[in-house]
mmCIF file of C-alpha atoms in Angstrom:
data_model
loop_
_atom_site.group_PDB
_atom_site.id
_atom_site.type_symbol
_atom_site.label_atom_id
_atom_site.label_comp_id
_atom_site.label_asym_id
_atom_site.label_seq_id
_atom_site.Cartn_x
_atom_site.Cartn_y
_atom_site.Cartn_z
ATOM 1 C CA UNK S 1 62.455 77.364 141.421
ATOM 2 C CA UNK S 2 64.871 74.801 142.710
ATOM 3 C CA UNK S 3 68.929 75.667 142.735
ATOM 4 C CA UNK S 4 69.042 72.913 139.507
ATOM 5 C CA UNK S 5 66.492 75.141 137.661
ATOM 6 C CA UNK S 6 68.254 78.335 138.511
ATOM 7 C CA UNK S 7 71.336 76.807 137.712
ATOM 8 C CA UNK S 8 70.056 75.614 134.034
ATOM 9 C CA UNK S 9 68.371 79.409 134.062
ATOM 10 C CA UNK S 10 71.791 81.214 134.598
ATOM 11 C CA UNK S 11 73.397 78.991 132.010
ATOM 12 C CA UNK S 12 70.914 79.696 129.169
ATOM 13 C CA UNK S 13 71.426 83.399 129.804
ATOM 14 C CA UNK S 14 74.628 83.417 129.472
ATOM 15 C CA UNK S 15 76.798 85.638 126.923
ATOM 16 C CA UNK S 16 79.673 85.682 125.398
ATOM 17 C CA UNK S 17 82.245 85.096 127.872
ATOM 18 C CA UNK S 18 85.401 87.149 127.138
ATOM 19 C CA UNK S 19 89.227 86.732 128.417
ATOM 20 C CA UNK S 20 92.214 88.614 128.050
ATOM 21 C CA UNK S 21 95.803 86.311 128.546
ATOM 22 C CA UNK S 22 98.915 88.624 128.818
ATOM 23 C CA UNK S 23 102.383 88.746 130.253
ATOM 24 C CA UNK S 24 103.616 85.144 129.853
ATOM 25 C CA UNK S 25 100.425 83.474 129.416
ATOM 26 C CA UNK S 26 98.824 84.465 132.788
ATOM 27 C CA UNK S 27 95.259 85.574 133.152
ATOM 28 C CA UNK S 28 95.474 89.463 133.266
ATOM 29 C CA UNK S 29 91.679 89.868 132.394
ATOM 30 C CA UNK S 30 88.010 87.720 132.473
ATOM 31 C CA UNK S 31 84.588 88.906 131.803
ATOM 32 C CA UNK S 32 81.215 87.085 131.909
ATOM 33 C CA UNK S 33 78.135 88.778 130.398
ATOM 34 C CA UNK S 34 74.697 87.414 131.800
ATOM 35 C CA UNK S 35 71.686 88.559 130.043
ATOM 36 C CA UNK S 36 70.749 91.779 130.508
ATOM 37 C CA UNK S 37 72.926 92.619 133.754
ATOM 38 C CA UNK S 38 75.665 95.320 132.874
ATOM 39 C CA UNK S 39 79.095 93.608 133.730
ATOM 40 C CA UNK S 40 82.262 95.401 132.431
ATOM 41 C CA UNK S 41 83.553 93.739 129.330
ATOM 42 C CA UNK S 42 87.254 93.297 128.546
ATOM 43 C CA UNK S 43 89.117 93.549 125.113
ATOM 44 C CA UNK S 44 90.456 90.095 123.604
ATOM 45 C CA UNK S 45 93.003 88.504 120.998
ATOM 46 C CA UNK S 46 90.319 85.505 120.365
ATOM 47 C CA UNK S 47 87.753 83.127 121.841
ATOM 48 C CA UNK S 48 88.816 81.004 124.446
ATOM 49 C CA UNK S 49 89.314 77.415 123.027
ATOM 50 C CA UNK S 50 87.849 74.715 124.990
ATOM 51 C CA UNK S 51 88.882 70.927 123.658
ATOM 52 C CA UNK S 52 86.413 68.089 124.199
ATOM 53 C CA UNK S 53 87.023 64.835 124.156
ATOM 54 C CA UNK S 54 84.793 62.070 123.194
ATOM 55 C CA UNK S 55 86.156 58.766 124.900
ATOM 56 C CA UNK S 56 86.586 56.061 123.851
ATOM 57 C CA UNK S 57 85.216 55.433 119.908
ATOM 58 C CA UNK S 58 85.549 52.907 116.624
ATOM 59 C CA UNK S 59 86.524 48.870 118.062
ATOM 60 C CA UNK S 60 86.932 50.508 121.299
ATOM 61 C CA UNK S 61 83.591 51.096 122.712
ATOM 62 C CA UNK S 62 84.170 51.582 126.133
ATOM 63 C CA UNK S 63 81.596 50.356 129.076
ATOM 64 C CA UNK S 64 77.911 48.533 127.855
ATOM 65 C CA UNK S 65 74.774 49.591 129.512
ATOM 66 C CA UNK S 66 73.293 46.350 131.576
ATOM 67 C CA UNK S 67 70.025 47.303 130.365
ATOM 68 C CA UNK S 68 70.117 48.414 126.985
ATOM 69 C CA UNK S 69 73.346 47.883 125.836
ATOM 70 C CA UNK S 70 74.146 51.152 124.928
ATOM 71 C CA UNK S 71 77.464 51.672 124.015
ATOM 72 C CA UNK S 72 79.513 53.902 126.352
ATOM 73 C CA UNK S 73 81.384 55.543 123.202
ATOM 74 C CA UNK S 74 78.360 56.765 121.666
ATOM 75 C CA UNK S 75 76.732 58.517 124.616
ATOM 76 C CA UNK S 76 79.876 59.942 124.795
ATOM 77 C CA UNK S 77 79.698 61.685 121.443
ATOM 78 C CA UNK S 78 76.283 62.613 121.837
ATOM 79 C CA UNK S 79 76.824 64.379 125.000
ATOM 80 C CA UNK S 80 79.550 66.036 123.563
ATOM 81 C CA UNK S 81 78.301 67.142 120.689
ATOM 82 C CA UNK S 82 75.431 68.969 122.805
ATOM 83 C CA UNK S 83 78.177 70.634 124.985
ATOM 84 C CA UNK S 84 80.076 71.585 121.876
ATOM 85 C CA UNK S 85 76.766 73.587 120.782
ATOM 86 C CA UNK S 86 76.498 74.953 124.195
ATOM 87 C CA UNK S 87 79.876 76.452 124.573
ATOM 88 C CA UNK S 88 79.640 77.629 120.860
ATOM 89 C CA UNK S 89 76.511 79.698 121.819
ATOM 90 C CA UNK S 90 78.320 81.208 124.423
ATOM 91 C CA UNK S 91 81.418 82.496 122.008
ATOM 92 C CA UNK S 92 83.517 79.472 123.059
ATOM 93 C CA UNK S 93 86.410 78.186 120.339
ATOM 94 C CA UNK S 94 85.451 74.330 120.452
ATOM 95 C CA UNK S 95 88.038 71.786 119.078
ATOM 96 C CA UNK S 96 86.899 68.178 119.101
ATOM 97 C CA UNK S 97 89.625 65.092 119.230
ATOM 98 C CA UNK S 98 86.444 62.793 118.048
ATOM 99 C CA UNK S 99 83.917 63.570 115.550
ATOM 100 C CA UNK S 100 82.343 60.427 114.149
ATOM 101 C CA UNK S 101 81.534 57.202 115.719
ATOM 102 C CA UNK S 102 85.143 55.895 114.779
ATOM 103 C CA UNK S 103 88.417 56.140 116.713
ATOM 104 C CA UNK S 104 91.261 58.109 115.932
ATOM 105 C CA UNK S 105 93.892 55.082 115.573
ATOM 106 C CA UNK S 106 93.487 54.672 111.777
ATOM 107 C CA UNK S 107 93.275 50.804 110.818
ATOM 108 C CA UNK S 108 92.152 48.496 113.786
ATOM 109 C CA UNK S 109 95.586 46.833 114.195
ATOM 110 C CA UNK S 110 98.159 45.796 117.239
ATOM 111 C CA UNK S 111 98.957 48.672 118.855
ATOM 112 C CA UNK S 112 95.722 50.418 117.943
ATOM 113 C CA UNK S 113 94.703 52.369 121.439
ATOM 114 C CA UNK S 114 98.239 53.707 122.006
ATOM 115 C CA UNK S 115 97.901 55.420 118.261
ATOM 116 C CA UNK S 116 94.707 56.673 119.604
ATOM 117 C CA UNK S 117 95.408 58.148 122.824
ATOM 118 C CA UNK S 118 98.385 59.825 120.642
ATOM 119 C CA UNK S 119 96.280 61.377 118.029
ATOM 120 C CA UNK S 120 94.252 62.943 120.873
ATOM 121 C CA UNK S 121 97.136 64.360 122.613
ATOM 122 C CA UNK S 122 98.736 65.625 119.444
ATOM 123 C CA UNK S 123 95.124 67.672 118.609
ATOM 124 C CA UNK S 124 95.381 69.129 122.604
ATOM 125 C CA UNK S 125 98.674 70.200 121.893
ATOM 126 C CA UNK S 126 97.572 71.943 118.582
ATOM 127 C CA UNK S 127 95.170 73.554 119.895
ATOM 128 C CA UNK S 128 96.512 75.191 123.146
ATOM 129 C CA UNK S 129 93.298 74.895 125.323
ATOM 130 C CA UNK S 130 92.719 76.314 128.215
ATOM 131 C CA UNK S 131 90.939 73.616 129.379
ATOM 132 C CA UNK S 132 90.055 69.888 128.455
ATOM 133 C CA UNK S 133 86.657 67.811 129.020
ATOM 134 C CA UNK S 134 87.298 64.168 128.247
ATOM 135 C CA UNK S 135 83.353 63.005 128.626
ATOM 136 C CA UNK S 136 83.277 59.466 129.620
ATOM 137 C CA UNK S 137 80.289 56.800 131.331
ATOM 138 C CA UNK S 138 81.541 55.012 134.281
ATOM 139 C CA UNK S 139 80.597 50.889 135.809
ATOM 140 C CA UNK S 140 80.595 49.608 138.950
ATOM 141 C CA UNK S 141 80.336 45.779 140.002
ATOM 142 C CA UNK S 142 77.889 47.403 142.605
ATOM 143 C CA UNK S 143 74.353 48.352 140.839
ATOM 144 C CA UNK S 144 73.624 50.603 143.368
ATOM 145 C CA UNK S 145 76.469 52.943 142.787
ATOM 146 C CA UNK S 146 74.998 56.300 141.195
ATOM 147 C CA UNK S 147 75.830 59.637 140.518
ATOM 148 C CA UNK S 148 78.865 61.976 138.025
ATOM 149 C CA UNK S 149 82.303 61.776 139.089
ATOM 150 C CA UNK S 150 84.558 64.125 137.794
ATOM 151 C CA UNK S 151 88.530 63.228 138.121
ATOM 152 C CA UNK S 152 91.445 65.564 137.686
ATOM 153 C CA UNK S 153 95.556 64.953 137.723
ATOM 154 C CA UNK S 154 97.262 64.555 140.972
ATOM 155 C CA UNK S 155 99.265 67.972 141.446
ATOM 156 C CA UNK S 156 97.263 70.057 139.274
ATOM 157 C CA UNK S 157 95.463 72.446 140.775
ATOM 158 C CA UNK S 158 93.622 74.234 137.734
ATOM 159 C CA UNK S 159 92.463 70.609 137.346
ATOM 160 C CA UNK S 160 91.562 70.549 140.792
ATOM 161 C CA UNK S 161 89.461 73.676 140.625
ATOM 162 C CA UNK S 162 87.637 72.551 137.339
ATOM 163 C CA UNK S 163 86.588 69.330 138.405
ATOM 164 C CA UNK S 164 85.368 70.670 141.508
ATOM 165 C CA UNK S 165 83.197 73.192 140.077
ATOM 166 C CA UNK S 166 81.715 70.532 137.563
ATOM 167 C CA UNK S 167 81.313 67.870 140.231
ATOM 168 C CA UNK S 168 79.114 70.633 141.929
ATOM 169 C CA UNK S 169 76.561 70.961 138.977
ATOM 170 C CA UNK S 170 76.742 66.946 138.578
ATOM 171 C CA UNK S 171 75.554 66.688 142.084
ATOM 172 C CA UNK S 172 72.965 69.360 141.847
ATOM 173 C CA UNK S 173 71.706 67.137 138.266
ATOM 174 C CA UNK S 174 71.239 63.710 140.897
ATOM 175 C CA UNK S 175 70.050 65.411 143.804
ATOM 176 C CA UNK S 176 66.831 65.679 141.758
ATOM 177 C CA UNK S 177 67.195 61.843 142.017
ATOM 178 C CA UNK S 178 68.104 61.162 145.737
ATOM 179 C CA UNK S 179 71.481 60.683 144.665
ATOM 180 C CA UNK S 180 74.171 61.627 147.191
ATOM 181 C CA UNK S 181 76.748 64.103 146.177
ATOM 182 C CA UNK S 182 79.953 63.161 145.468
ATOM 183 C CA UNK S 183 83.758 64.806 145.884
ATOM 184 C CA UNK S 184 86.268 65.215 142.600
ATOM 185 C CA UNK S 185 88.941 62.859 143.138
ATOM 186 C CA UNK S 186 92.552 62.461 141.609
ATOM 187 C CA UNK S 187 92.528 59.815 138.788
ATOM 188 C CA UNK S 188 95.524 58.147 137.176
ATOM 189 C CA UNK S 189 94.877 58.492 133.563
ATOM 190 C CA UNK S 190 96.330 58.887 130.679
ATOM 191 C CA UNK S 191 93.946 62.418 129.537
ATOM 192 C CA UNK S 192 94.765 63.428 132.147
ATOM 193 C CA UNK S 193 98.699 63.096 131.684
ATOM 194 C CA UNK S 194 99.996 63.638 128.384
ATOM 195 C CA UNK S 195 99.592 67.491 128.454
ATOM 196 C CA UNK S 196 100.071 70.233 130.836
ATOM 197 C CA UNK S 197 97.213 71.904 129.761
ATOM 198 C CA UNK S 198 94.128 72.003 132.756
ATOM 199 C CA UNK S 199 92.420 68.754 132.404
ATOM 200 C CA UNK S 200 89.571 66.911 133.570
ATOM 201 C CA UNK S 201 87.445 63.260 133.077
ATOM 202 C CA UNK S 202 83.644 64.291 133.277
ATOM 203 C CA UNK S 203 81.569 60.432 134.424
ATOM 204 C CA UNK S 204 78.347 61.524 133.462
ATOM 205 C CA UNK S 205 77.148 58.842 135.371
ATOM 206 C CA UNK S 206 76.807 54.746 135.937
ATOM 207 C CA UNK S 207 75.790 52.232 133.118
ATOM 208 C CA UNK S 208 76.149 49.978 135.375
ATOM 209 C CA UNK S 209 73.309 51.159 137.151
ATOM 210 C CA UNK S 210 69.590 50.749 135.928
ATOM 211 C CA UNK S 211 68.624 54.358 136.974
ATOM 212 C CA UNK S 212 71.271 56.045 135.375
ATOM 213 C CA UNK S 213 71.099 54.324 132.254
ATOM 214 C CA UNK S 214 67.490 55.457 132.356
ATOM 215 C CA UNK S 215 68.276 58.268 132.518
ATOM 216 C CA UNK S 216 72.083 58.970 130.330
ATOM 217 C CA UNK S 217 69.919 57.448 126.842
ATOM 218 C CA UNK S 218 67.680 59.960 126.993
ATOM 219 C CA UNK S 219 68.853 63.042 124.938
ATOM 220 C CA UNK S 220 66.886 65.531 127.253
ATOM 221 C CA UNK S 221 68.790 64.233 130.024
ATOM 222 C CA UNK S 222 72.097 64.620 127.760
ATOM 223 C CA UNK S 223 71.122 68.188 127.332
ATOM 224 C CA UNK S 224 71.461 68.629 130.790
ATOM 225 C CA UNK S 225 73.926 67.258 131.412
ATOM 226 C CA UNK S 226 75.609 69.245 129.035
ATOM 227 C CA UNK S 227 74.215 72.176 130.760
ATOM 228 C CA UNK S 228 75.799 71.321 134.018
ATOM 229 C CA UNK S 229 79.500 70.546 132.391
ATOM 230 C CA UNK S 230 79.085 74.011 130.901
ATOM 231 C CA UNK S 231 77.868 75.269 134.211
ATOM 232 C CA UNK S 232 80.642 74.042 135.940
ATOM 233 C CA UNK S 233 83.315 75.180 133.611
ATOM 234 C CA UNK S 234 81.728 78.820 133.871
ATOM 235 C CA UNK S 235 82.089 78.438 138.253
ATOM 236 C CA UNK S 236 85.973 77.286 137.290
ATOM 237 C CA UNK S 237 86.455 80.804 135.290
ATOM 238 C CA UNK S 238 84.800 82.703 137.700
ATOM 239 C CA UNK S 239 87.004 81.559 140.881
ATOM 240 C CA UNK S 240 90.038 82.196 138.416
ATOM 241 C CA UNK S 241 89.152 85.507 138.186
ATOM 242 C CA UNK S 242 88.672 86.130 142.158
ATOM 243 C CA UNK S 243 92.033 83.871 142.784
#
């Protein structure tokens, strides 16, 4: 069994993952249950909530795929929506800025992204995460360019730590394909921005590449991705805890 198999192995057997916040909102207790290994299990108020955001959506469809044509907005939701059922399996508290295939900025009219990127801040806010996936496809002008890339805010280092631990499982996913791994990286943008709430922009990989397209319309391939987002959240927790 390769580490990619063990690492989609671990994640399946994953429990309920349980967390205790105290004492001015820091983390006073954390407890992941795997299968049938006996790991001490703390008390808690309620699930951990976990938003995801769908980019893009509605008029704004984000990047096309070269081949196909596949809109970046819809592989979006579909790859969220598998990562919603995921964490949900695992006793997760999902809240979702993007349901449908439309946007969030009501009618299509001047002005019409900045009431979007608002709505999605204002459902963050509500819903006082303790961490935030925006799932997004990236483009290159170079075909060759491959791979996830995970960015986080500049100063944040919760945000740091997340996208690290995701860009891990991401690199595990494309080493199956010869892909070279790649490093999280600070991005300027505005998920990442308008709340102070642990954030991160999950690149599932390049439409602008003929490989990864392949590969990203494929819902078994969305599964796993999925699977290593979730993985990679679960590596964040767990170097929490030991911090």
């Amino acid at each position: 069994m390769n580490r990619n198999e063990k690492t989609r192995s671990f994640s399946k057997k994953l429990g309920i993952l349980l967390f205790t916040v105290i004492a001015s909102g820091f983390i006073a207790a954390f407890a992941l249950c795997i299968g049938a290994l006996s790991v001490p299990v703390f008390a808690v108020t309620r699930p951990m909530c976990i938003v995801l955001d769908a980019g893009h959506g509605g008029v704004d469809g984000g990047v096309v795929g070269r081949e196909t044509g596949v809109k970046e907005s819809d592989l979006n939701l579909a790859v969220t929506m598998k990562l919603k059922t995921v964490l949900e399996r695992a006793g997760f508290d999902v809240v979702l800025t993007r349901k449908t295939e439309a946007g969030l900025y009501g009618a299509a009219t001047t002005g019409f992204k900045k009431r979007d990127m608002q709505k999605r801040k204002e459902i963050i806010e509500e819903a006082k995460p303790v961490a935030v996936i925006s799932v997004h496809q990236n483009f290159y002008p170079t075909r060759t360019t491959r791979g996830g890339q995970v960015f986080y805010r500049t100063g944040s280092e919760s945000g740091k730590k997340l996208a690290e631990g995701i860009q891990n499982q991401f690199n595990l996913l494309y080493a199956e394909e010869g892909v070279s791994p790649r490093t999280a990286a600070k991005g300027d943008y505005y998920m990442l921005k308008c709340t102070d709430y642990t954030s991160v922009i999950a690149e599932c990989g390049f439409l602008s590449n003929r490989a990864d397209e392949s590969l990203l319309v494929a819902e078994s391939f969305q599964e796993r991705v999925a699977e290593a987002i979730y993985a990679g959240l679960i590596g964040y927790f767990s170097a929490v805890s030991g911090a």
